[in-house]
Coordinates of N, CA and C and ligand atoms in Angstrom, one line a residue:
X214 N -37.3 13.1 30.9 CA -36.8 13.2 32.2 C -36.5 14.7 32.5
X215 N -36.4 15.1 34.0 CA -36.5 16.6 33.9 C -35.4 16.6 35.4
X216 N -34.5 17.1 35.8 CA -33.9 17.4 37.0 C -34.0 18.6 37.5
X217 N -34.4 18.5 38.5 CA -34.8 19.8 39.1 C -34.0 19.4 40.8
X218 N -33.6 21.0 41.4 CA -33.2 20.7 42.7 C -34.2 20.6 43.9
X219 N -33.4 19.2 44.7 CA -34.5 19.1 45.5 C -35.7 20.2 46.6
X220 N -36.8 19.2 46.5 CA -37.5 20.5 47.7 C -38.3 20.0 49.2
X221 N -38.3 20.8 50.0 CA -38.7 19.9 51.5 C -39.6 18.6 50.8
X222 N -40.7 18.8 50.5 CA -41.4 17.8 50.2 C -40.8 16.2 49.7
X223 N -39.6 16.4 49.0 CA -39.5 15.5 48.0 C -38.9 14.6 48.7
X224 N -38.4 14.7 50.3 CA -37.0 14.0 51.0 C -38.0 12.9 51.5
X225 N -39.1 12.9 51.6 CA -40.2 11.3 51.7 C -40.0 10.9 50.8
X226 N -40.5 11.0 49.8 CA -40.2 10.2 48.1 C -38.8 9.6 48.2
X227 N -37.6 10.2 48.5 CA -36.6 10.1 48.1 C -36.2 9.0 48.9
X228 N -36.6 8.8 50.4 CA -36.5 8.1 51.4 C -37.2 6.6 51.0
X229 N -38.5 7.0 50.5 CA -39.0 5.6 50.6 C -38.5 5.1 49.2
X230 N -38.1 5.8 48.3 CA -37.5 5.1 46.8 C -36.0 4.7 46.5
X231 N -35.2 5.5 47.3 CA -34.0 5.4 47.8 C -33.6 5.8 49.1
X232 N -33.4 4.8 49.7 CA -33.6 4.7 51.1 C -31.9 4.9 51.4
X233 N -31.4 5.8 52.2 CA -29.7 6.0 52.7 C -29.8 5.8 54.1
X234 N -28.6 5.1 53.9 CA -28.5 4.6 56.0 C -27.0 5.7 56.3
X235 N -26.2 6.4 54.8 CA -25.2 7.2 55.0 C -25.9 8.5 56.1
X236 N -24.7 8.9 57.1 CA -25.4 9.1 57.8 C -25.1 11.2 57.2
X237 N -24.4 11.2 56.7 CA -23.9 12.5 56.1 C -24.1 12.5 54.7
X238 N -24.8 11.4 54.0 CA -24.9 11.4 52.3 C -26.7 11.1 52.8
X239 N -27.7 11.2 54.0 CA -29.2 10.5 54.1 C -29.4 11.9 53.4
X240 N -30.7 11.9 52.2 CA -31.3 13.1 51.7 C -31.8 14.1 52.3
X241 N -31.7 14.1 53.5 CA -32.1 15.0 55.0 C -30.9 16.1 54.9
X242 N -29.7 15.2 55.2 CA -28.3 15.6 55.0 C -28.3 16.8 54.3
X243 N -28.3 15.9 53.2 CA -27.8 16.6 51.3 C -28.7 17.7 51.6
X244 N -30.7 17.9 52.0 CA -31.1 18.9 51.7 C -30.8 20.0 52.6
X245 N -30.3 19.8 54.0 CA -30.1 20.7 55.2 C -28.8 21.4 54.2
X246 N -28.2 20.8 53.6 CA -26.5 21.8 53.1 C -27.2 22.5 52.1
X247 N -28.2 21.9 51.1 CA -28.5 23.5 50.0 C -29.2 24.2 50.9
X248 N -30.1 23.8 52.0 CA -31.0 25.3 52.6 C -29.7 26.3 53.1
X249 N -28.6 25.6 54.1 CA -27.2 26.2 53.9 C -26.6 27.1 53.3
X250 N -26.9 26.8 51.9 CA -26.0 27.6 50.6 C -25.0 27.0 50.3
X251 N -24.6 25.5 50.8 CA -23.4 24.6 50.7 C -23.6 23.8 49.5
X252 N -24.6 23.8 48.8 CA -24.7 22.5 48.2 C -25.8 22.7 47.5
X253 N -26.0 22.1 45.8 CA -27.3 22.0 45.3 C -27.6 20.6 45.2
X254 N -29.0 20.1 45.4 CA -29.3 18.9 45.5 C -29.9 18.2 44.2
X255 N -29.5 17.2 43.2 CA -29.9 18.0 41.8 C -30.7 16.3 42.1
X256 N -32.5 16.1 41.6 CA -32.6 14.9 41.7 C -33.6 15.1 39.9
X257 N -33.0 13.6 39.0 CA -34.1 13.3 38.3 C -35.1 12.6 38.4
X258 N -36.6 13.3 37.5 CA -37.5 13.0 37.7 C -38.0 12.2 36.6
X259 N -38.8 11.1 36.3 CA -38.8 10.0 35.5 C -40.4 9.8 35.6
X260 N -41.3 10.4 34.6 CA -42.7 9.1 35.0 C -43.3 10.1 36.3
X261 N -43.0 11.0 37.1 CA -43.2 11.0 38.3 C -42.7 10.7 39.5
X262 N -41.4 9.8 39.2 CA -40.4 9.4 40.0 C -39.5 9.7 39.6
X263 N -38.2 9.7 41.3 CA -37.3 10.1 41.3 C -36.0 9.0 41.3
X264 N -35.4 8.8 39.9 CA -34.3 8.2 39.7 C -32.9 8.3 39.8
X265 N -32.7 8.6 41.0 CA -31.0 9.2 41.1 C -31.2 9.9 41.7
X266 N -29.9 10.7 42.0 CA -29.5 12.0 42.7 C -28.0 12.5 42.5
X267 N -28.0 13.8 42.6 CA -26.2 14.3 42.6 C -26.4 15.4 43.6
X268 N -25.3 15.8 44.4 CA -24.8 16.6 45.3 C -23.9 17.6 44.7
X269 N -23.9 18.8 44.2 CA -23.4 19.3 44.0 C -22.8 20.3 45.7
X270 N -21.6 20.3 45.7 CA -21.2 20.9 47.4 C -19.8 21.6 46.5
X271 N -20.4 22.7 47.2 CA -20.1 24.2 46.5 C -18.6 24.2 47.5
X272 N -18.8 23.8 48.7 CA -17.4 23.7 49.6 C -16.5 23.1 49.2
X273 N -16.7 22.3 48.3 CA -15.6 21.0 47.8 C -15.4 19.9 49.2
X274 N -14.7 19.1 48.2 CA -14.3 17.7 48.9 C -13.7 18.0 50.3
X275 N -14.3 16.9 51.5 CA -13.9 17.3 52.7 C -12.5 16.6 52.9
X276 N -11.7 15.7 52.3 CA -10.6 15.1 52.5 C -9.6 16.4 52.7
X277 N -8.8 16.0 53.6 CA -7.3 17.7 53.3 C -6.7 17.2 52.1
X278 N -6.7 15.9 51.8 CA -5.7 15.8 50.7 C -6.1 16.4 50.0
X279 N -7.4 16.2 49.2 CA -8.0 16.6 48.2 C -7.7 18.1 48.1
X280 N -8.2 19.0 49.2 CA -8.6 20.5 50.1 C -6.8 21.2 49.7
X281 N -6.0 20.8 49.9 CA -4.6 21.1 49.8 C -4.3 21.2 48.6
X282 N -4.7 20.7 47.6 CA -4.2 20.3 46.2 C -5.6 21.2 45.3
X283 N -6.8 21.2 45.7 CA -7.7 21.5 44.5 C -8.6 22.2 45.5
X284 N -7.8 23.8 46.1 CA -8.6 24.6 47.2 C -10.0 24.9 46.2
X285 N -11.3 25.5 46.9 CA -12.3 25.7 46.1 C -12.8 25.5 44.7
X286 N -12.1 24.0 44.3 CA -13.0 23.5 43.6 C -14.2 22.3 44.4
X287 N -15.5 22.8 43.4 CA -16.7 22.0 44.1 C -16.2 20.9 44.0
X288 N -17.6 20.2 44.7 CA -17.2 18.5 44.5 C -18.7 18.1 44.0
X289 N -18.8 17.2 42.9 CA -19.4 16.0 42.3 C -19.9 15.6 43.3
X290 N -21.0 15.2 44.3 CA -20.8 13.9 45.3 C -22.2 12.9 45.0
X291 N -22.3 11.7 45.7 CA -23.7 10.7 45.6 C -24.3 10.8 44.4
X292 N -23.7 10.8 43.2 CA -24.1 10.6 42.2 C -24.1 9.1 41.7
X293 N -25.9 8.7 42.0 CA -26.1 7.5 41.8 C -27.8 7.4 41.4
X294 N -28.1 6.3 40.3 CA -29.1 6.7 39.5 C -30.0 5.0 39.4
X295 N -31.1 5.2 39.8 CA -31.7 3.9 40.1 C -33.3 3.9 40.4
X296 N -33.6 2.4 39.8 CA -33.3 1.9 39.9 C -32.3 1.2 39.2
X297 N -31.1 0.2 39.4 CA -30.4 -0.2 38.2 C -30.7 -0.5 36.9
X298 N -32.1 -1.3 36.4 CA -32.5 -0.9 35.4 C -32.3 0.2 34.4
X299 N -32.2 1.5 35.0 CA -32.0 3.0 34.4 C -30.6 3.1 33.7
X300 N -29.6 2.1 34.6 CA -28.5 2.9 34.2 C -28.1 2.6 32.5
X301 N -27.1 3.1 32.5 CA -26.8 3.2 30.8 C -27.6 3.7 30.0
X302 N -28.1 4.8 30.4 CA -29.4 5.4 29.0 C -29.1 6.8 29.2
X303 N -28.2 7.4 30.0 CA -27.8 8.7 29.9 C -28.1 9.8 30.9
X304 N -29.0 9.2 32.2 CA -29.3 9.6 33.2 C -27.8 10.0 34.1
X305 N -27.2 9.7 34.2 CA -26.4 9.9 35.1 C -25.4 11.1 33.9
X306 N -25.0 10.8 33.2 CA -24.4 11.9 31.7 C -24.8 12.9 32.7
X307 N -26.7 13.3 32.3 CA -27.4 14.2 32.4 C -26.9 14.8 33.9
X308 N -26.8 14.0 34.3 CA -26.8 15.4 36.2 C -25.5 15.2 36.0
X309 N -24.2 14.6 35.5 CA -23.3 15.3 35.3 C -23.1 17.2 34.7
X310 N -23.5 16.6 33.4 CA -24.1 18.4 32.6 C -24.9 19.2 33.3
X311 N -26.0 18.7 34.3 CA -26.5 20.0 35.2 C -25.8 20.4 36.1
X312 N -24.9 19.8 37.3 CA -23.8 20.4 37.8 C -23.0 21.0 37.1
X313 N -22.6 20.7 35.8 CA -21.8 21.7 35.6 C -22.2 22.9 35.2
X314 N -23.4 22.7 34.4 CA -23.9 24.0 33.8 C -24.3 25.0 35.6
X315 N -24.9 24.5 36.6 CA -25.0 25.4 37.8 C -23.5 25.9 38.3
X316 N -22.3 24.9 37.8 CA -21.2 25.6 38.3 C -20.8 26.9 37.5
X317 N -21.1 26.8 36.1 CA -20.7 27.9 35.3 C -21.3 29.3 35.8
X318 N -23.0 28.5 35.9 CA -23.9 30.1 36.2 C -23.3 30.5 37.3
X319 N -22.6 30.3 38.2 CA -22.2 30.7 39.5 C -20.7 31.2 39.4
X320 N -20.3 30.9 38.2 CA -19.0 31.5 37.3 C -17.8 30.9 38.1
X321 N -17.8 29.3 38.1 CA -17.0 28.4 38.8 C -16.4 27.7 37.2
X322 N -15.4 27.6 37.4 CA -14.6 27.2 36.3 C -14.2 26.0 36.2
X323 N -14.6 25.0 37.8 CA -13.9 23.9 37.6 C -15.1 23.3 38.2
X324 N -15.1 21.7 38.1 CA -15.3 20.8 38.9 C -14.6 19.2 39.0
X325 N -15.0 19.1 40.7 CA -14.3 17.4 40.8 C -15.3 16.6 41.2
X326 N -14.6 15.8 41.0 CA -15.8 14.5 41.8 C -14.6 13.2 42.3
X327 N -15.0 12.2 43.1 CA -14.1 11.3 43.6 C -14.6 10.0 42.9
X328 N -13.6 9.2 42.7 CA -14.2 7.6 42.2 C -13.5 6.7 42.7
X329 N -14.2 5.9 43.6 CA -13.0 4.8 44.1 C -12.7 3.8 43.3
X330 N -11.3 3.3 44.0 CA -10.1 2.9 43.2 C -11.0 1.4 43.0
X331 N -12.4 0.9 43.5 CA -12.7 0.0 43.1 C -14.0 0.0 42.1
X332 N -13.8 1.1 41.4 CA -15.0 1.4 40.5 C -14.7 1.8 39.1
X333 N -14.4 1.2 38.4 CA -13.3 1.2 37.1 C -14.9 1.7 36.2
X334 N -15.9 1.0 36.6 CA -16.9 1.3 34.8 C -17.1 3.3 35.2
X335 N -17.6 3.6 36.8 CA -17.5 4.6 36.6 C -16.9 5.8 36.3
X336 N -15.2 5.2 37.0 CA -13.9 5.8 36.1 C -14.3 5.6 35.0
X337 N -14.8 4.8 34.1 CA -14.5 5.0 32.9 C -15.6 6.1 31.7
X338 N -16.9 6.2 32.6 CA -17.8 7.3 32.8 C -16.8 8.9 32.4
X339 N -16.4 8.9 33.6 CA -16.2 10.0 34.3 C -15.3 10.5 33.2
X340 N -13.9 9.4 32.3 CA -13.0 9.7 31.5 C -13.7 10.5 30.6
X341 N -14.6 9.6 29.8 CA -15.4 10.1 28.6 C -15.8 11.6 29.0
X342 N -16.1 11.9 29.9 CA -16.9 13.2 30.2 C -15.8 14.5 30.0
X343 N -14.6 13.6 30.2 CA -13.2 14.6 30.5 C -12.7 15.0 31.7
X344 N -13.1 14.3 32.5 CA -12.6 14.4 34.0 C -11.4 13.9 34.4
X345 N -10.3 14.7 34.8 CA -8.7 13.7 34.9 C -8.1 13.8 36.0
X346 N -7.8 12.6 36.4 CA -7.1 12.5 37.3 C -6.4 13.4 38.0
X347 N -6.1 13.7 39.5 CA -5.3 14.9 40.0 C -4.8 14.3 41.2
X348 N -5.3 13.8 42.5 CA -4.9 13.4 43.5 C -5.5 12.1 44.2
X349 N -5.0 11.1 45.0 CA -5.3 10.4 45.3 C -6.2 10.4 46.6
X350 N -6.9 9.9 47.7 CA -7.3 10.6 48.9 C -8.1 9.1 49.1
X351 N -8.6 9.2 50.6 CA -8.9 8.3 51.6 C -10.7 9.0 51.8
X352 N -11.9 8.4 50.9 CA -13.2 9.0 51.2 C -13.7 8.4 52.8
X353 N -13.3 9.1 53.7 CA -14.2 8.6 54.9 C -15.7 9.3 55.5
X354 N -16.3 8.1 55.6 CA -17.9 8.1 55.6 C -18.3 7.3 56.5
X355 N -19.8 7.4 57.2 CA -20.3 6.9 58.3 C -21.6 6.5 57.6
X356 N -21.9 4.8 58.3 CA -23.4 4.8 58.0 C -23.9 4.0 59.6
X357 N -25.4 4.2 59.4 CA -26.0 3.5 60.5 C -26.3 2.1 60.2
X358 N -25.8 1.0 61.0 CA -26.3 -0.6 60.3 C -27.6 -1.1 61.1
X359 N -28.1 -2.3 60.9 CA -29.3 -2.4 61.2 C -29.5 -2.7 63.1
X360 N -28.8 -1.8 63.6 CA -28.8 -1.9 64.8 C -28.6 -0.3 65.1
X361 N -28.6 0.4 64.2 CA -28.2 1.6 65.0 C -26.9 2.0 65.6
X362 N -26.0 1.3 64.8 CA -24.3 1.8 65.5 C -24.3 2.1 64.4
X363 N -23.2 3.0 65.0 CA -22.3 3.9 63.5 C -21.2 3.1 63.2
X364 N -21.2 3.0 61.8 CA -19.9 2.3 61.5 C -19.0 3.3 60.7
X365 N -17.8 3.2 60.6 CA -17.0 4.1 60.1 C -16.7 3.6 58.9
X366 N -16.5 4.2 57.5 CA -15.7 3.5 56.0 C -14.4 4.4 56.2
X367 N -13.6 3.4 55.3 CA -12.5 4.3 54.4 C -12.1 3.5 53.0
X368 N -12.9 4.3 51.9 CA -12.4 3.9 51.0 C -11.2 5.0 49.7
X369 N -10.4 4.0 49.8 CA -9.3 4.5 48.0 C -9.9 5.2 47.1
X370 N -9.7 6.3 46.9 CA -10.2 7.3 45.9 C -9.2 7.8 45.0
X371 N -10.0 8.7 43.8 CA -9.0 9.5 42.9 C -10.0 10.6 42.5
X372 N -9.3 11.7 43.1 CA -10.1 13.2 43.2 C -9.8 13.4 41.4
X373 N -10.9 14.1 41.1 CA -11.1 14.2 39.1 C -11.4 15.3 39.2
X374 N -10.7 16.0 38.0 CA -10.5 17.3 38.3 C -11.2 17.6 36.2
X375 N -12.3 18.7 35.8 CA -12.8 19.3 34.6 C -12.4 20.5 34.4
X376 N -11.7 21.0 33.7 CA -11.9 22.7 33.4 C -13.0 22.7 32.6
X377 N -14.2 23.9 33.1 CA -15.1 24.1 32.6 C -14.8 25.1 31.4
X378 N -14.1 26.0 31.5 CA -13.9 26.9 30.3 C -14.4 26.6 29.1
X379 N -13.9 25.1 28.4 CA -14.6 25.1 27.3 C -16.6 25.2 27.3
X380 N -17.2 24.9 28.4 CA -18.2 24.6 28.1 C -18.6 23.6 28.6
X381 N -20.1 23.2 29.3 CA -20.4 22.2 29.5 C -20.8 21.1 28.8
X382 N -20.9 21.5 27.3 CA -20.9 20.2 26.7 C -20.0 20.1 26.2
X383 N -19.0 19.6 26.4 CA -17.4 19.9 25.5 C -16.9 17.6 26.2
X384 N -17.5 17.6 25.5 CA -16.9 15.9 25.8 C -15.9 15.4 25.2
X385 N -14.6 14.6 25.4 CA -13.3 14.8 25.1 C -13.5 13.2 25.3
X386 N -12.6 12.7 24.5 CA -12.5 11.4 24.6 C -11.5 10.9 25.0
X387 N -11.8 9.7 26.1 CA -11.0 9.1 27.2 C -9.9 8.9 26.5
Ligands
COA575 C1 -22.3 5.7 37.8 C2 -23.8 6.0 37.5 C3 -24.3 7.2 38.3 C4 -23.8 6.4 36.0 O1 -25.2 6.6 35.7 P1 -25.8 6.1 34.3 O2 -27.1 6.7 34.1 O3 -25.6 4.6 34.2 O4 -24.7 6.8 33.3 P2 -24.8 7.0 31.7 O5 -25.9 6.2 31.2 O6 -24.8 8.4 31.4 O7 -23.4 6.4 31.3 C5 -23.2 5.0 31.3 C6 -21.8 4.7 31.9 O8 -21.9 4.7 33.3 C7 -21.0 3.7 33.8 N1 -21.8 2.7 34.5 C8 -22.9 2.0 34.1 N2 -23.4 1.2 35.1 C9 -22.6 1.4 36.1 C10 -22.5 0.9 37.4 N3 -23.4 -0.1 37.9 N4 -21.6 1.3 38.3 C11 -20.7 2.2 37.9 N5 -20.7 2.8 36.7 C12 -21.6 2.4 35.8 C13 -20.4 3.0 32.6 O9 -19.2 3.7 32.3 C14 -21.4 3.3 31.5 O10 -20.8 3.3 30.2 P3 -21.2 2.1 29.3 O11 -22.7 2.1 29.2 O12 -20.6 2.5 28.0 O13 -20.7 0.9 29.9 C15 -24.7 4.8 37.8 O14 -24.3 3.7 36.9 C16 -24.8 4.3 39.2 O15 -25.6 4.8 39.9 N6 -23.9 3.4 39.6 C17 -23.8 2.9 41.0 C18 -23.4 4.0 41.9 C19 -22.0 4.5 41.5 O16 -21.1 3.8 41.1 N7 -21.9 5.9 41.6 C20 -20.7 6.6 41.2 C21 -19.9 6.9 42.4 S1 -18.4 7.7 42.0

């Protein structure tokens, strides 16, 4: 497997193999923010296909809660790896470790990511990695449904907070 950040070309593939109706997380989105300079789009490659994706957003988390409490740290975002078959073999590990290692080269010391309050296996991911808890926050998000209206979410989060100083392979146990 090889991660590489995404490139114009790839947002077809991406589209027809993981298809987003999020209307700020569709891979159109994600790639308009790295041409930006906001964001690196990190997707793994498998066989020739693309299994996952992570958002690295150099702006950090858009909640104020989050923004008030953990100014300029990045944010972790749409880190999800599929088909579900894939998961548990270390694919998603991996684009954790390449965010971090792109935060280091960019001489960023920290990163977060959000996990909602209804997702305990990936909380429990995220612990192993060494990611800890810092603030609570409200993730609000838009998608398109099969009619074309926007619908609005709000889901229970917990903003996770790494010092990178030790290193990006420095795994600490939950
Ligand atoms: C969370 C996710 C990105 C992890 O990727 P992965 O390749 O499975 O991760 P790894 O193989 O490196 O680590 C496996 C760990 O991920 C977590 N995990 C596995 N399947 C999961 C799932 N369906 N949902 C959430 N977390 C999961 C577990 O903690 C697992 O540890 P275990 O195998 O000891 O139970 C992936 O499972 C996924 O896409 N889940 C659905 C989307 C999601 O929940 N994204 C996270 C949003 S915060």
């Amino acid at each position: 497997m090889r991660i590489v950040v995404c490139r114009a070309e790839d947002i077809a593939v991406l589209e027809r193999f993981m298809p987003s109706h999020s209307v700020d997380g569709s891979h159109g989105a994600r790639f308009a923010r790295q041409e930006a300079g906001d964001s690196s789009y990190l997707i793994p490659w498998l066989d020739g296909l693309p299994v996952g994706h992570a958002e690295v957003r150099w702006t950090g988390c858009e909640a104020p809660e989050v923004r008030a409490v953990q100014p300029g740290c990045p944010e972790l975002n749409g880190l999800f790896v599929w088909p579900a078959s894939l998961r548990s073999r270390g694919i998603g590990t991996a684009l954790v470790r390449a965010a971090e290692e792109q935060a280091l080269a960019r001489g960023t010391g920290l990163m977060g990511l959000g996990v909602g309050d209804d997702n305990p296996t990936a909380a429990r991911l995220y612990a192993r990695l060494g990611y800890r808890p810092t603030v609570p926050y409200v993730d609000r998000w838009a998608y398109l449904d099969v009619d074309g209206v926007r619908q609005e979410c709000a889901d229970p989060c917990v903003f996770l907070v790494k010092d990178l100083s030790s290193g990006p392979l420095d795994v600490k146990p939950a």
